[in-house]
CSV table of C-alpha atoms and ligand atoms in Angstrom, one decimal:
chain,number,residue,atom,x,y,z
A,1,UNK,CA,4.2,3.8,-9.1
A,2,UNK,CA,2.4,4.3,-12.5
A,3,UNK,CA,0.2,6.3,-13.3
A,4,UNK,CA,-2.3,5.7,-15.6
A,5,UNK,CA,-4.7,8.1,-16.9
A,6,UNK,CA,-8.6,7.0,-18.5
A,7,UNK,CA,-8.4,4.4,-15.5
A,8,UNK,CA,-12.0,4.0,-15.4
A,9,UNK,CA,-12.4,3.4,-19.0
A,10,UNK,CA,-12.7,0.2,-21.2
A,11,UNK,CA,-8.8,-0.2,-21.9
A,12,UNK,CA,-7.5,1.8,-18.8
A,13,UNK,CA,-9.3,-0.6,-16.3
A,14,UNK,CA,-8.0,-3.9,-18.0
A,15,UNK,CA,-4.9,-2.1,-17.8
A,16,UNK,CA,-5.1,-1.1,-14.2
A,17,UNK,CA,-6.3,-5.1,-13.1
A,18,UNK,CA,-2.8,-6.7,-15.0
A,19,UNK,CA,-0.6,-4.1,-13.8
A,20,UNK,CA,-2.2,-4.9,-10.1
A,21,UNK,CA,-2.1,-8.2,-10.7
A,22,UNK,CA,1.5,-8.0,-11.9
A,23,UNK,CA,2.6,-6.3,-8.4
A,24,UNK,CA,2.3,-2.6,-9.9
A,25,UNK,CA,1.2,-0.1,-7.0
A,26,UNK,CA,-1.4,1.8,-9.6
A,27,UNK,CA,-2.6,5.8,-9.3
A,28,UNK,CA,-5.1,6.3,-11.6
A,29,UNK,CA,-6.4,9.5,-12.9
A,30,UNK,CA,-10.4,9.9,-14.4
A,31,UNK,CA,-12.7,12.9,-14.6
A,32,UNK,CA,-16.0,9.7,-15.7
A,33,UNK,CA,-16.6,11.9,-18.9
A,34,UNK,CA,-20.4,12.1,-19.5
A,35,UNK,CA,-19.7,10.1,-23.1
A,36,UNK,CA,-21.3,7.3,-21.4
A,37,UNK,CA,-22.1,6.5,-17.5
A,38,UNK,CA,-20.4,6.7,-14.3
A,39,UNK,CA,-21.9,3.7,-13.4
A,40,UNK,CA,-20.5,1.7,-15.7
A,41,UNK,CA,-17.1,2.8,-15.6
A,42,UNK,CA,-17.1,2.6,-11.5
A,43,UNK,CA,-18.2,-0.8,-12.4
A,44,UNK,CA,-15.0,-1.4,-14.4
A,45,UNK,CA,-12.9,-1.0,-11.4
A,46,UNK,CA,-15.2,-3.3,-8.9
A,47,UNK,CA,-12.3,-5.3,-8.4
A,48,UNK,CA,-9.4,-3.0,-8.7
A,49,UNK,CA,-11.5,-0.5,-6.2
A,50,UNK,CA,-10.8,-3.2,-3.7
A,51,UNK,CA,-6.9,-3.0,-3.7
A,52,UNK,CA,-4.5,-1.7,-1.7
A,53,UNK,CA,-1.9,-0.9,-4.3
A,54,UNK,CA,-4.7,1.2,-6.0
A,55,UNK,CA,-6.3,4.9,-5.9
A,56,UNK,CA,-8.2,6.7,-7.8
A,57,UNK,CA,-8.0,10.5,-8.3
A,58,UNK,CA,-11.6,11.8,-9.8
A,59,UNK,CA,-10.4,14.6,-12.0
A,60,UNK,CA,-10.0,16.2,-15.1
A,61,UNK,CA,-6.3,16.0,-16.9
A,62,UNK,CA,-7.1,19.3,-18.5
A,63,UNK,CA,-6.8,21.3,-15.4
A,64,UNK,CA,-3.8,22.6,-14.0
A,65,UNK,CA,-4.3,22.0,-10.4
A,66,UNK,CA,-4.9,18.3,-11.7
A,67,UNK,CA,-1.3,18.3,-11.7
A,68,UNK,CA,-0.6,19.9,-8.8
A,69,UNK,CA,-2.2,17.5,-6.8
A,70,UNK,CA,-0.9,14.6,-8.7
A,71,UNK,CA,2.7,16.3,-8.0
A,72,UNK,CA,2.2,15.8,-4.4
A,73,UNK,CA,0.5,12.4,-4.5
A,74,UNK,CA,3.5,11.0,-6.8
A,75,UNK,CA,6.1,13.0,-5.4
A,76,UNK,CA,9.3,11.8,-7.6
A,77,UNK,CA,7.8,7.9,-7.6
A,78,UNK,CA,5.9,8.0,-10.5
A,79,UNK,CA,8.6,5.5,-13.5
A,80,UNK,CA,5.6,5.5,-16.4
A,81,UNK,CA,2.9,7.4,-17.4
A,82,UNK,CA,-0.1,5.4,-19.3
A,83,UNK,CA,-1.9,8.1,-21.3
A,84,UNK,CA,-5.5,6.7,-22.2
A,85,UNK,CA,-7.8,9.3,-21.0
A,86,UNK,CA,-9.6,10.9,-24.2
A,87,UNK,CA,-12.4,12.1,-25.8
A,88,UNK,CA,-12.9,9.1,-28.1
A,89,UNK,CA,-15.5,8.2,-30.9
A,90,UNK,CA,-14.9,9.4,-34.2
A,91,UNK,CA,-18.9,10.0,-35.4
A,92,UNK,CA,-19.8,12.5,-31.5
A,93,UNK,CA,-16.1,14.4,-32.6
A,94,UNK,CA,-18.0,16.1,-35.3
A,95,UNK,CA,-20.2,18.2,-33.1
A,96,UNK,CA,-17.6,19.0,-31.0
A,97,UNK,CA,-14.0,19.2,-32.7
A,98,UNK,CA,-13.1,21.8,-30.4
A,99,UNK,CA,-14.2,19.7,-27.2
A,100,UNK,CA,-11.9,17.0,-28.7
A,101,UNK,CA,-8.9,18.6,-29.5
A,102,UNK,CA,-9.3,20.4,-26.1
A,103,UNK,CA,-9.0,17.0,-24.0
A,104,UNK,CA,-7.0,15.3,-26.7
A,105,UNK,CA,-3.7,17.7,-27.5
A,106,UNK,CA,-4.0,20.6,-24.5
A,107,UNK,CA,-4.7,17.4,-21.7
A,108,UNK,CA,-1.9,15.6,-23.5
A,109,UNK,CA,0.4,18.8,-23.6
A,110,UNK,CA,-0.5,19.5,-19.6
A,111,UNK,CA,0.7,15.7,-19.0
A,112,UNK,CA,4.1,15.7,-21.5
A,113,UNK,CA,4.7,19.1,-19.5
A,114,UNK,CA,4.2,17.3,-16.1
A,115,UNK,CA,5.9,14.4,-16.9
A,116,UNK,CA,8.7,17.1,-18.1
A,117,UNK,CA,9.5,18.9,-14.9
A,118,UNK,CA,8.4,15.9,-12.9
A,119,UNK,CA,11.4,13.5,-13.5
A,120,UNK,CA,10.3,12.6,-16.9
A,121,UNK,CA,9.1,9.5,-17.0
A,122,UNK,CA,8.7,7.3,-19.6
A,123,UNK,CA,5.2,8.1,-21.3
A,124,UNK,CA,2.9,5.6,-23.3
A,125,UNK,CA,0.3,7.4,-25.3
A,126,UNK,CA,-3.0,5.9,-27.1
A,127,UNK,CA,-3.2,6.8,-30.5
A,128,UNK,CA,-5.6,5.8,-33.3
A,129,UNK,CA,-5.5,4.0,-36.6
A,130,UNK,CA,-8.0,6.6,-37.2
A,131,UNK,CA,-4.9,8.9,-38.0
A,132,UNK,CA,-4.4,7.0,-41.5
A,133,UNK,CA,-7.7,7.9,-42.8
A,134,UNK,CA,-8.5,7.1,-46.4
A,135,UNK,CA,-5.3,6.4,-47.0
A,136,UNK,CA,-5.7,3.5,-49.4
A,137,UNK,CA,-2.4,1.5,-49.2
A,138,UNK,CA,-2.9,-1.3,-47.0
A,139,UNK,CA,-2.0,-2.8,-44.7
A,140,UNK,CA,-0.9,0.5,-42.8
A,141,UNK,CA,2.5,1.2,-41.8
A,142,UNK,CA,3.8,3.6,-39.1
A,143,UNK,CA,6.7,4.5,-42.1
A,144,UNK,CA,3.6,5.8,-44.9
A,145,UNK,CA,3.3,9.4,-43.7
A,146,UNK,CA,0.8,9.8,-46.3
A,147,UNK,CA,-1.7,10.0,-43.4
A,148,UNK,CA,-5.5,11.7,-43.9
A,149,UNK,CA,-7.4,12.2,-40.9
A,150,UNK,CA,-11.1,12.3,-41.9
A,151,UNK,CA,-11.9,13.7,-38.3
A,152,UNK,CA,-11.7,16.0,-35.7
A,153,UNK,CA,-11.0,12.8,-33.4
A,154,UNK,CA,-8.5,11.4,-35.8
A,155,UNK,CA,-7.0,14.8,-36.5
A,156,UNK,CA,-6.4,15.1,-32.5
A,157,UNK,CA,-4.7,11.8,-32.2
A,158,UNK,CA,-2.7,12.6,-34.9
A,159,UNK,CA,-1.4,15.8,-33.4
A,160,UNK,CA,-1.2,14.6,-29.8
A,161,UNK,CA,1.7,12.5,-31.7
A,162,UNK,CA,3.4,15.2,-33.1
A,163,UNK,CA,3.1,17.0,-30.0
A,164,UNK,CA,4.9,14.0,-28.5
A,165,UNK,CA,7.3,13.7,-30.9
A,166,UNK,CA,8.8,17.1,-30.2
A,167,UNK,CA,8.7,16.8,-26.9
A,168,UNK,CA,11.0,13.5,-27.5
A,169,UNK,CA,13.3,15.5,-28.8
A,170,UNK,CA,13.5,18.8,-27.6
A,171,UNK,CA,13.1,18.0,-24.1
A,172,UNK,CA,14.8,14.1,-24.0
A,173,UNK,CA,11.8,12.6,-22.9
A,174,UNK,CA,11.2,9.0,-23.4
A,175,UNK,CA,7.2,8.6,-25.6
A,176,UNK,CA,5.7,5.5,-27.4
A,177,UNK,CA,2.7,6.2,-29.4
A,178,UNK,CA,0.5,3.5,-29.7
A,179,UNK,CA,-2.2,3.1,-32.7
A,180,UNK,CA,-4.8,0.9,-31.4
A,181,UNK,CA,-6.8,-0.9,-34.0
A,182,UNK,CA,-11.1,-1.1,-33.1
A,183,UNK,CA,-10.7,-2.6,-29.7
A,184,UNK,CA,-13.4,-5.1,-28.8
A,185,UNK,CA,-13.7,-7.3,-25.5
A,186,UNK,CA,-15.4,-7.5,-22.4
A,187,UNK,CA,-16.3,-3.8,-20.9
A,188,UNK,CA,-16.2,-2.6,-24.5
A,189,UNK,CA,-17.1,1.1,-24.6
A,190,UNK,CA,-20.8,1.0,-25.2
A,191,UNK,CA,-21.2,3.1,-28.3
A,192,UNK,CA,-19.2,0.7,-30.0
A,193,UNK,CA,-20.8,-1.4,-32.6
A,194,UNK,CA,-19.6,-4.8,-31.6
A,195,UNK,CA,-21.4,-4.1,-27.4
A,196,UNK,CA,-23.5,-2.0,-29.7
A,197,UNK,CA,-25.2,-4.7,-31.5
A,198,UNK,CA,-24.7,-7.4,-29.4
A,199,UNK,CA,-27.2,-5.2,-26.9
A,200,UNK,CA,-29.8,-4.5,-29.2
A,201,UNK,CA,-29.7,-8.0,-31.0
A,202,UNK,CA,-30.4,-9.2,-27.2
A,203,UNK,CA,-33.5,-6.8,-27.2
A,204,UNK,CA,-35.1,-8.2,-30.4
A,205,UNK,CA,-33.9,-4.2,-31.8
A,206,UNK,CA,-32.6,-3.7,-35.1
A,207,UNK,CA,-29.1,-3.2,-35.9
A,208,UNK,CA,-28.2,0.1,-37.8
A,209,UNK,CA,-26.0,-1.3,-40.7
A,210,UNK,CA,-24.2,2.1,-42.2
A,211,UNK,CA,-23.4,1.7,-46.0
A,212,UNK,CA,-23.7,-1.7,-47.7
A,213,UNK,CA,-21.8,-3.9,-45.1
A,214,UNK,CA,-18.4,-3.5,-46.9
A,215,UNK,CA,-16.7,-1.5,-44.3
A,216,UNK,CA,-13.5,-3.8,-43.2
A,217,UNK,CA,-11.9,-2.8,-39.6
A,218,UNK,CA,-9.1,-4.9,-37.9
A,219,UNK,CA,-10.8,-5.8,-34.5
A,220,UNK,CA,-8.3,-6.3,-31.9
A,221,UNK,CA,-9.1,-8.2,-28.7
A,222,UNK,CA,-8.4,-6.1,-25.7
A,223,UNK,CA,-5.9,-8.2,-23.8
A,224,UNK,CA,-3.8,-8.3,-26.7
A,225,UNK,CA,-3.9,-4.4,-26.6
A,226,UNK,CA,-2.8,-4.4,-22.5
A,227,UNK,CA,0.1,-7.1,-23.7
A,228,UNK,CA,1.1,-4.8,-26.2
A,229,UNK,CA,1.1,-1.4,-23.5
A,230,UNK,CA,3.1,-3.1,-20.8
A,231,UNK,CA,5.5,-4.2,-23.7
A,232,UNK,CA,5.8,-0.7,-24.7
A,233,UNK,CA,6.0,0.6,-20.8
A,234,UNK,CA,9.3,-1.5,-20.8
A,235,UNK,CA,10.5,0.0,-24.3
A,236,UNK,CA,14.0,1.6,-24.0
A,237,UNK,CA,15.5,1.3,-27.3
A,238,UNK,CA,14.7,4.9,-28.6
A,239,UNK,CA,13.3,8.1,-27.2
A,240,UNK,CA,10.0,8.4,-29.6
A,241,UNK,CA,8.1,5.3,-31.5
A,242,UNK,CA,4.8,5.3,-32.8
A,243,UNK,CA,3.8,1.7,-33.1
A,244,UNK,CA,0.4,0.1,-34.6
A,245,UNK,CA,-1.3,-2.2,-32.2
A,246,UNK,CA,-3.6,-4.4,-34.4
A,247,UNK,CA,-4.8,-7.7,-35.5
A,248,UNK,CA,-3.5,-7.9,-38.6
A,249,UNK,CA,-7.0,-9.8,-40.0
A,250,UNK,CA,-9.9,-7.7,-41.6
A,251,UNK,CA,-13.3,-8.5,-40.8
A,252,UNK,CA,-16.4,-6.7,-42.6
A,253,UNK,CA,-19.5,-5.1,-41.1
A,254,UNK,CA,-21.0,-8.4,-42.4
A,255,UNK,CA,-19.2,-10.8,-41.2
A,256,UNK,CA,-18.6,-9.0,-37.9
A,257,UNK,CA,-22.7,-9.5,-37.2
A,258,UNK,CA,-22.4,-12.8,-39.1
A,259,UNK,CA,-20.3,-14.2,-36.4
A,260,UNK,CA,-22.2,-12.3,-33.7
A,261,UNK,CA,-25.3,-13.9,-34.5
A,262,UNK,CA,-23.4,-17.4,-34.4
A,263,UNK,CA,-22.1,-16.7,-30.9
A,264,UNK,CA,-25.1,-15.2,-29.7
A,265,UNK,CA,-27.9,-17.6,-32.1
A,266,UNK,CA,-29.7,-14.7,-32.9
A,267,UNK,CA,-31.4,-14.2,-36.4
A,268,UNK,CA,-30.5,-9.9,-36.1
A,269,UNK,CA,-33.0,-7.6,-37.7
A,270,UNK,CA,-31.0,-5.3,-40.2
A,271,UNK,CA,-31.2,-1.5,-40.3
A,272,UNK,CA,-29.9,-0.5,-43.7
A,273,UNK,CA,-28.6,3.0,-43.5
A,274,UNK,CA,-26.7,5.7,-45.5
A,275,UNK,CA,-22.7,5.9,-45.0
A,276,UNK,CA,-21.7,7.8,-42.0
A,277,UNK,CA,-19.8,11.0,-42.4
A,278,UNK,CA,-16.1,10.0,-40.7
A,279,UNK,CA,-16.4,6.4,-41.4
A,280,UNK,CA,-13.6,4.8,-43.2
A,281,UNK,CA,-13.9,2.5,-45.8
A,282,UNK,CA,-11.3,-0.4,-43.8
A,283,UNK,CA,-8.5,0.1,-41.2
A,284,UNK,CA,-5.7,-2.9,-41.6
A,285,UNK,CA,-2.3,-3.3,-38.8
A,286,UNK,CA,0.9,-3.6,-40.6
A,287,UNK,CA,1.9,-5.4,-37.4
A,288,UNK,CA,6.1,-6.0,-38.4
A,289,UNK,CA,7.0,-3.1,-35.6
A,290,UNK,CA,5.5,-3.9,-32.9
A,291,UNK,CA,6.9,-7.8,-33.5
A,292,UNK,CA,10.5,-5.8,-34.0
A,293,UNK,CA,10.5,-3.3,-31.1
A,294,UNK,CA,8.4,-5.0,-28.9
A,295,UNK,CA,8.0,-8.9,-29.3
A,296,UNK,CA,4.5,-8.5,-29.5
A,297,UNK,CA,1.8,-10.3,-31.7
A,298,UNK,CA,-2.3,-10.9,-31.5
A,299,UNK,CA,-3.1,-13.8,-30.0
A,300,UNK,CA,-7.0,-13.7,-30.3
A,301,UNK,CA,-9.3,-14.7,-33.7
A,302,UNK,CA,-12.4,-12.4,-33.7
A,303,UNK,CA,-14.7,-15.6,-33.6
A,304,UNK,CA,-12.6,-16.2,-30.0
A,305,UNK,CA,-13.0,-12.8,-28.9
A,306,UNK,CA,-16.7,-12.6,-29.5
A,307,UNK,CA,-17.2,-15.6,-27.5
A,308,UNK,CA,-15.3,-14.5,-24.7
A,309,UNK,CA,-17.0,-10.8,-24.7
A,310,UNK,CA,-20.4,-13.0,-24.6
A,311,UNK,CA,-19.3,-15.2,-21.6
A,312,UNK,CA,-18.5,-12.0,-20.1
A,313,UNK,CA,-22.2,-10.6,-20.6
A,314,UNK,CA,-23.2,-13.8,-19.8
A,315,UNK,CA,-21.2,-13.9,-16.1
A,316,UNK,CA,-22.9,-10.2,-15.5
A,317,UNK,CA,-26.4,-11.4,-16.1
A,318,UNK,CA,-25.4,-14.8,-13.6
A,319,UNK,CA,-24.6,-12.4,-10.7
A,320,UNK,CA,-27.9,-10.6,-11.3
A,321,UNK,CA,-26.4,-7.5,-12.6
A,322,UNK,CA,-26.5,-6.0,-15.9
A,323,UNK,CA,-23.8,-6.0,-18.1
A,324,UNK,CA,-22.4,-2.6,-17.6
A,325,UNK,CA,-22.6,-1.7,-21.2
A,326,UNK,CA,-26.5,-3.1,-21.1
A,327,UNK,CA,-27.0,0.1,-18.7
A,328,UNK,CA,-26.9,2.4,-21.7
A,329,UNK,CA,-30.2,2.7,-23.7
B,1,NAD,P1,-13.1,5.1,-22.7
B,1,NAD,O1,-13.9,6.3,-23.0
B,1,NAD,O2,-13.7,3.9,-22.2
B,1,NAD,O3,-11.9,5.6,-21.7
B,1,NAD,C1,-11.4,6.9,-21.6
B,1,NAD,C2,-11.5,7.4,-20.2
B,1,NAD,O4,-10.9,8.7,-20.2
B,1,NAD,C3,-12.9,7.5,-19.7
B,1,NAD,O5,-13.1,6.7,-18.5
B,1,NAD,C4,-13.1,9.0,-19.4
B,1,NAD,O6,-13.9,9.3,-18.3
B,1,NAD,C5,-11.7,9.4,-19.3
B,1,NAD,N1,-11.5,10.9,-19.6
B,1,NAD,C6,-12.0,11.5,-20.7
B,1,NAD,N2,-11.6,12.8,-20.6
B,1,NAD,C7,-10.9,13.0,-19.4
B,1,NAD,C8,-10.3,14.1,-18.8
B,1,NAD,N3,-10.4,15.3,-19.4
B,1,NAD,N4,-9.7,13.9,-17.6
B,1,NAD,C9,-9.6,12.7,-17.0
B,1,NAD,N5,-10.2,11.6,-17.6
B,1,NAD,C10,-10.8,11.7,-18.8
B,1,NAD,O7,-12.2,4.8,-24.0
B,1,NAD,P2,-11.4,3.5,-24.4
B,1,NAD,O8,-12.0,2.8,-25.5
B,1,NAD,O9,-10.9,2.8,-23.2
B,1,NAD,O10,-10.1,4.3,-25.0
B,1,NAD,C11,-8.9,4.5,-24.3
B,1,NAD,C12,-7.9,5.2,-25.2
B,1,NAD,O11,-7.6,4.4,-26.4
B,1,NAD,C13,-8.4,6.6,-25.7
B,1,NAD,O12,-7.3,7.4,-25.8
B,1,NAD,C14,-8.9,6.2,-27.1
B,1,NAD,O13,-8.8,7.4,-28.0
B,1,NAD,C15,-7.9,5.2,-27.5
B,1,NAD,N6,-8.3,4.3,-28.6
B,1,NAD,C16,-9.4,3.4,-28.3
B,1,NAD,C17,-9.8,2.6,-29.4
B,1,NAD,C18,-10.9,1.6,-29.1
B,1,NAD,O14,-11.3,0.9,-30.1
B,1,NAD,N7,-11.5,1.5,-27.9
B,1,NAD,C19,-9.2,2.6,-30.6
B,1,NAD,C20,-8.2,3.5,-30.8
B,1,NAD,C21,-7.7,4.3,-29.8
């Protein structure tokens, strides 16, 4: 059995269809935060709803009796523990960096100390190339700890892995940390700027371009990212890694609506707005580790990855039903 927490999410319901699909008998854990709807994320698990090796626990990983229950469901079956469920965003973790670290290091700490007393097992997190910051030297490597978090988000990443880290070694359990890179792809979490756009180009609405368009971020297609967790679900080499999961390519703001307006053939109407506080300048995989430790590499160009997110929007709006990510104003 594996557990995997943020089940209803973007990543955690691509996750939860492979690992059904691969003959996994999936628990998953999700409290349907308010960050964006219900509906949408219960429409992320249409299919995996459906299953017989699947259930779904509605609850909130903070609380203790959380874990309680989950003791009894799993009993000693549970072999991995898939840790997606967070407070994510980087900009909405400025008015709330107590909120953040909250979900993000106590839930994480409430899981490690399950996963602790529970037979340990062996526990992939999601971290964030948020946690290198401004740090200039690029492309990033997991070995440059001259990391600078420029927000409460990235800060609670960043100390959800050291959490981890000790509990590798003082209590012998088995963690793999894994820095996802701007994850893009069908169900993409709504307030991000690729399902942002691509929504509001479709309305005839202006796109909000922050600074002058020379932000660089390293898009990585989402079932690249599932590849590279149930690579790291099978990692026994060492009791702790922190590995980046990226693309290894850097695409600007303008390029990334440059190729959306290709895909899409839409002329976008551009918002030119001030930088946002929390926004780095690029993010950029160093991608050698994972290849080492995992066998893992990208597979998907952004210009591929667009197209398939908009044959995704396109199949919702086929079956009559709005793309969930169109369900958000
Ligand atoms: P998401 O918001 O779609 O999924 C997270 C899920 O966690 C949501 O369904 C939410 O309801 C659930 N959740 C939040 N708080 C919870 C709690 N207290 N108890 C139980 N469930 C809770 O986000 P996502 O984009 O799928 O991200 C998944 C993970 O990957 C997160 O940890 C995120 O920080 C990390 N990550 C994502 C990206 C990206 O680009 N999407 C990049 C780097 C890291």
């Amino acid at each position: 059995m594996i557990l995997v927490t943020g089940a209803a999410g973007f990543i955690g319901s691509h996750l939860v269809d492979r690992l059904l699909a691969d003959g996994h008998e999936v628990l998953g854990l999700d409290d349907f935060d308010p960050f964006y709807p219900a509906e949408t994320k219960r429409e992320n698990l249409r299919d995996a709803s459906k299953h017989p090796r699947f259930r779904l626990i509605d609850a909130d990983l903070c609380e203790p009796e959380t874990w309680t229950d989950l003791a009894e469901i799993l009993e000693s079956r549970c072999r991995c523990i898939v840790h997606l469920a967070a407070k994510a965003g980087v900009r909405p973790s400025l008015a709330d960096p107590i909120g953040y670290h909250a979900t993000n290091l106590t839930g994480t700490l409430r899981l490690l100390e399950f996963a602790r007393h529970h037979g340990n097992p062996h526990v992939v997190l999601a971290s964030s190339s948020s946690v290198y910051g401004v740090n200039s030297r690029v492309p990033w490597r997991e070995d440059d700890h001259d990391l600078q978090p420029i927000s409460p988000y990235a800060s609670s990443k960043l100390a959800m892995e050291q959490a981890a880290r000790v509990y590798a070694s003082a209590y012998g359990q088995r963690i793999v940390a894994l820095r996802f890179f701007t994850v893009y792809g069908p169900r993409q979490r709504p307030d991000l700027a690729i399902a942002k756009f691509a929504r509001r180009m479709r309305a005839g609405l202006p796109i909000p371009v922050f600074g002058d368009g020379s932000t660089r971020r390293d898009y990585t297609f989402v079932d690249d990212i599932v590849d590279g967790i149930v690579r790291a679900m099978r990692y026994d080499a060492s009791p702790f890694e922190v590995i980046n999961l990226g693309n290894h390519r850097t695409v600007s703001l303008r390029e990334m609506i440059d190729t959306l307006a290709d895909v899409f053939g839409i002329d976008p109407i551009l918002e030119e707005l001030p930088p946002q506080t929390g926004d780095v300048p690029q993010t950029w995989a160093d991608v050698t580790r994972a290849s080492r430790l995992l066998g893992w590499k990208p597979k998907t160009d952004f210009a591929s990855g667009i197209r398939a997110y908009k044959s995704w929007l396109d199949t919702c709006r086929e079956q009559g039903a709005k793309a969930p990510s169109e369900l958000v104003p």
